[in-house]
Short mmCIF file of C-alpha atoms in Angstrom, two decimals:
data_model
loop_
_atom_site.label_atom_id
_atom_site.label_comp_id
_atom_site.label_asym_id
_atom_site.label_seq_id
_atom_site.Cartn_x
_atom_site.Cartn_y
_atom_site.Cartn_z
CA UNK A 1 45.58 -31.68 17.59
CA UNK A 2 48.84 -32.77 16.01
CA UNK A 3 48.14 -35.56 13.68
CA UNK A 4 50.89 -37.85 11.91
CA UNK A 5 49.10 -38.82 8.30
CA UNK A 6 50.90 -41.10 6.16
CA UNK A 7 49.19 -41.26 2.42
CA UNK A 8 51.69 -42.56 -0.42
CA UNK A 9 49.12 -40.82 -2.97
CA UNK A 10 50.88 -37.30 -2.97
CA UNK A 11 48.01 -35.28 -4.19
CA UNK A 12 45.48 -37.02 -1.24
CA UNK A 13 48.79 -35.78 1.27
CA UNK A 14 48.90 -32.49 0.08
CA UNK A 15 45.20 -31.68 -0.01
CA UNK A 16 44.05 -33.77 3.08
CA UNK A 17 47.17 -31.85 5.06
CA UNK A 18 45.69 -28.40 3.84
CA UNK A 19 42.51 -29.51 4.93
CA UNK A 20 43.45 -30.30 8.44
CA UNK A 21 45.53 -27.50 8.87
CA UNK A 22 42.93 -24.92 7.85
CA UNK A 23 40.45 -26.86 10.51
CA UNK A 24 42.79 -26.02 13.07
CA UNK A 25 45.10 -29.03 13.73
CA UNK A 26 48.85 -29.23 13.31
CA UNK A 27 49.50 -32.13 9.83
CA UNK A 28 53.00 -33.79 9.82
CA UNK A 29 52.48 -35.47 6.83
CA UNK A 30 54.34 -38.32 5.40
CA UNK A 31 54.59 -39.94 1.90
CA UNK A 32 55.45 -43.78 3.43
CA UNK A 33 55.38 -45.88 6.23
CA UNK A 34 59.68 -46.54 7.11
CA UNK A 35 59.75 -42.38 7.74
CA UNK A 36 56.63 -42.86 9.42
CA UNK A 37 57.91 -44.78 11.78
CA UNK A 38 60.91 -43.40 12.47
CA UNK A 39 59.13 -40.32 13.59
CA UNK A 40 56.88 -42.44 15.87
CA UNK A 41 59.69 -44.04 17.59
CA UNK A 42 61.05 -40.38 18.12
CA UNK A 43 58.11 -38.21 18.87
CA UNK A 44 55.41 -40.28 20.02
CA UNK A 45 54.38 -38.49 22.75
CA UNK A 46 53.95 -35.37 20.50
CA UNK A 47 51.39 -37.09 18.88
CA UNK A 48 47.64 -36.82 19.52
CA UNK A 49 46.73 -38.58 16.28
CA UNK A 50 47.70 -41.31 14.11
CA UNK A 51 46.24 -41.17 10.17
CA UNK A 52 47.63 -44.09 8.18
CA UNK A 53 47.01 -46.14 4.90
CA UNK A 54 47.66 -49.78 4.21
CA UNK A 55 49.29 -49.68 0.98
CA UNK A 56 52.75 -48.06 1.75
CA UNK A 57 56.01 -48.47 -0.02
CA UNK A 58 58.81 -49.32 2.35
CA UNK A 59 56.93 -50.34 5.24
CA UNK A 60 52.60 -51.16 5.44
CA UNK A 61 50.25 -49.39 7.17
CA UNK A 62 49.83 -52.73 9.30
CA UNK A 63 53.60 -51.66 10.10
CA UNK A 64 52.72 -48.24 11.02
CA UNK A 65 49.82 -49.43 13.23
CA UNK A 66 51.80 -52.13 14.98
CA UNK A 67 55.17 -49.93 15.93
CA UNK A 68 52.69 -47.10 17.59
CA UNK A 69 50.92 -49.76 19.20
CA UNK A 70 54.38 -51.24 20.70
CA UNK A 71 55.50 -47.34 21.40
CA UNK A 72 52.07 -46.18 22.47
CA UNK A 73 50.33 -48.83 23.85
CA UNK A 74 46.44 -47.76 23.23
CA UNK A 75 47.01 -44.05 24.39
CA UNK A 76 47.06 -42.82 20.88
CA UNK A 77 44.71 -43.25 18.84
CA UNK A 78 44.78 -44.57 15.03
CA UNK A 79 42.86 -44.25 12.10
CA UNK A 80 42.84 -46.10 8.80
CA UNK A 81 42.22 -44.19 5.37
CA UNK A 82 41.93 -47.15 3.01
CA UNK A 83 40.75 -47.92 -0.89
CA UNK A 84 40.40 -52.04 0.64
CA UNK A 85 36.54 -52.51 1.41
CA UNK A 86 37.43 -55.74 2.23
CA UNK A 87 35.87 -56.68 5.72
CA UNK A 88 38.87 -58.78 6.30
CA UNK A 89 40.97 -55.53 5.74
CA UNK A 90 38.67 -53.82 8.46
CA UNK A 91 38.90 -56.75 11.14
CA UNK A 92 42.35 -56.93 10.85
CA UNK A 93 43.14 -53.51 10.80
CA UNK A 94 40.94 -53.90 14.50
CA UNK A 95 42.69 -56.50 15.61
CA UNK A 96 46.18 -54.90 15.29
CA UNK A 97 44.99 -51.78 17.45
CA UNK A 98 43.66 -49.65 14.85
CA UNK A 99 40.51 -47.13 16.56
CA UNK A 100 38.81 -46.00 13.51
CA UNK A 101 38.67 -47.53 9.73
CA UNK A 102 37.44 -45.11 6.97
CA UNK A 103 37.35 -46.51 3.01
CA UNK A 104 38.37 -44.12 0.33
CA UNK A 105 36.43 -42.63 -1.02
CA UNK A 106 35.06 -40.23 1.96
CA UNK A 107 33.84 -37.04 2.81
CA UNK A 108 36.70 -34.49 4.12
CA UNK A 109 34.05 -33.51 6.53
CA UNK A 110 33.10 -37.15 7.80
CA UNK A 111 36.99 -37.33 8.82
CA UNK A 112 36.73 -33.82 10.77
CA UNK A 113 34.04 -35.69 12.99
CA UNK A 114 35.89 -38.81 13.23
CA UNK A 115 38.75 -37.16 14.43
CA UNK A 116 36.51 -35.01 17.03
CA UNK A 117 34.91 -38.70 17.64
CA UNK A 118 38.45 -39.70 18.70
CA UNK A 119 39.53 -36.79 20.56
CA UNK A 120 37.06 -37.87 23.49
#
């Protein structure tokens, strides 16, 4: 599965991108949301996977979701890996197209299912 993840906190990147990788699926990771999207608008249909947080310098994860959703319509999926347990976080994290929600801090191998969840 090729997965775009977007995590500003470079040691979460690094170790979530090793994680993925060694379970099989291709990582291109990002560090915030403006290259994020750039790649989306290029390479969406590369994509099988998008893994995003909110809190992103140059452009929000609420940026990254609504761009793929414009580019992608609902074809590709999107997860949220967020610190906010805020249920207003969650429903409007929904309501912008977002598939799956996950709050920080999780399991590595809760994500592997969610992903497999998705891949249906």
């Amino acid at each position: 599965m090729n997965i775009l993840l977007v995590e500003d906190d470079e040691m979460l990147l690094k170790s979530l991108t090793f994680f993925l990788r060694s379970n099989t699926h291709i990582v291109i990771p990002f560090n915030n949301g403006l290259d994020a999207i750039s790649y989306i608008e290029t390479h969406v249909r590369d994509l099988d996977l998008v893994i995003t947080d909110l809190n992103l310098p140059f452009a929000g994860g609420q940026q990254v979701i609504h761009t793929t959703r414009q580019i992608a319509d609902a074809h590709l999926p999107i997860m949220v890996l967020t610190s906010s347990g805020v249920e207003s976080t969650e429903i409007e994290v929904f309501d912008l197209g977002a598939d799956e929600f996950i709050s920080k801090p999780f399991s590595p191998n809760v994500l592997l299912k969610r992903i497999e969840k998705l891949k249906r």
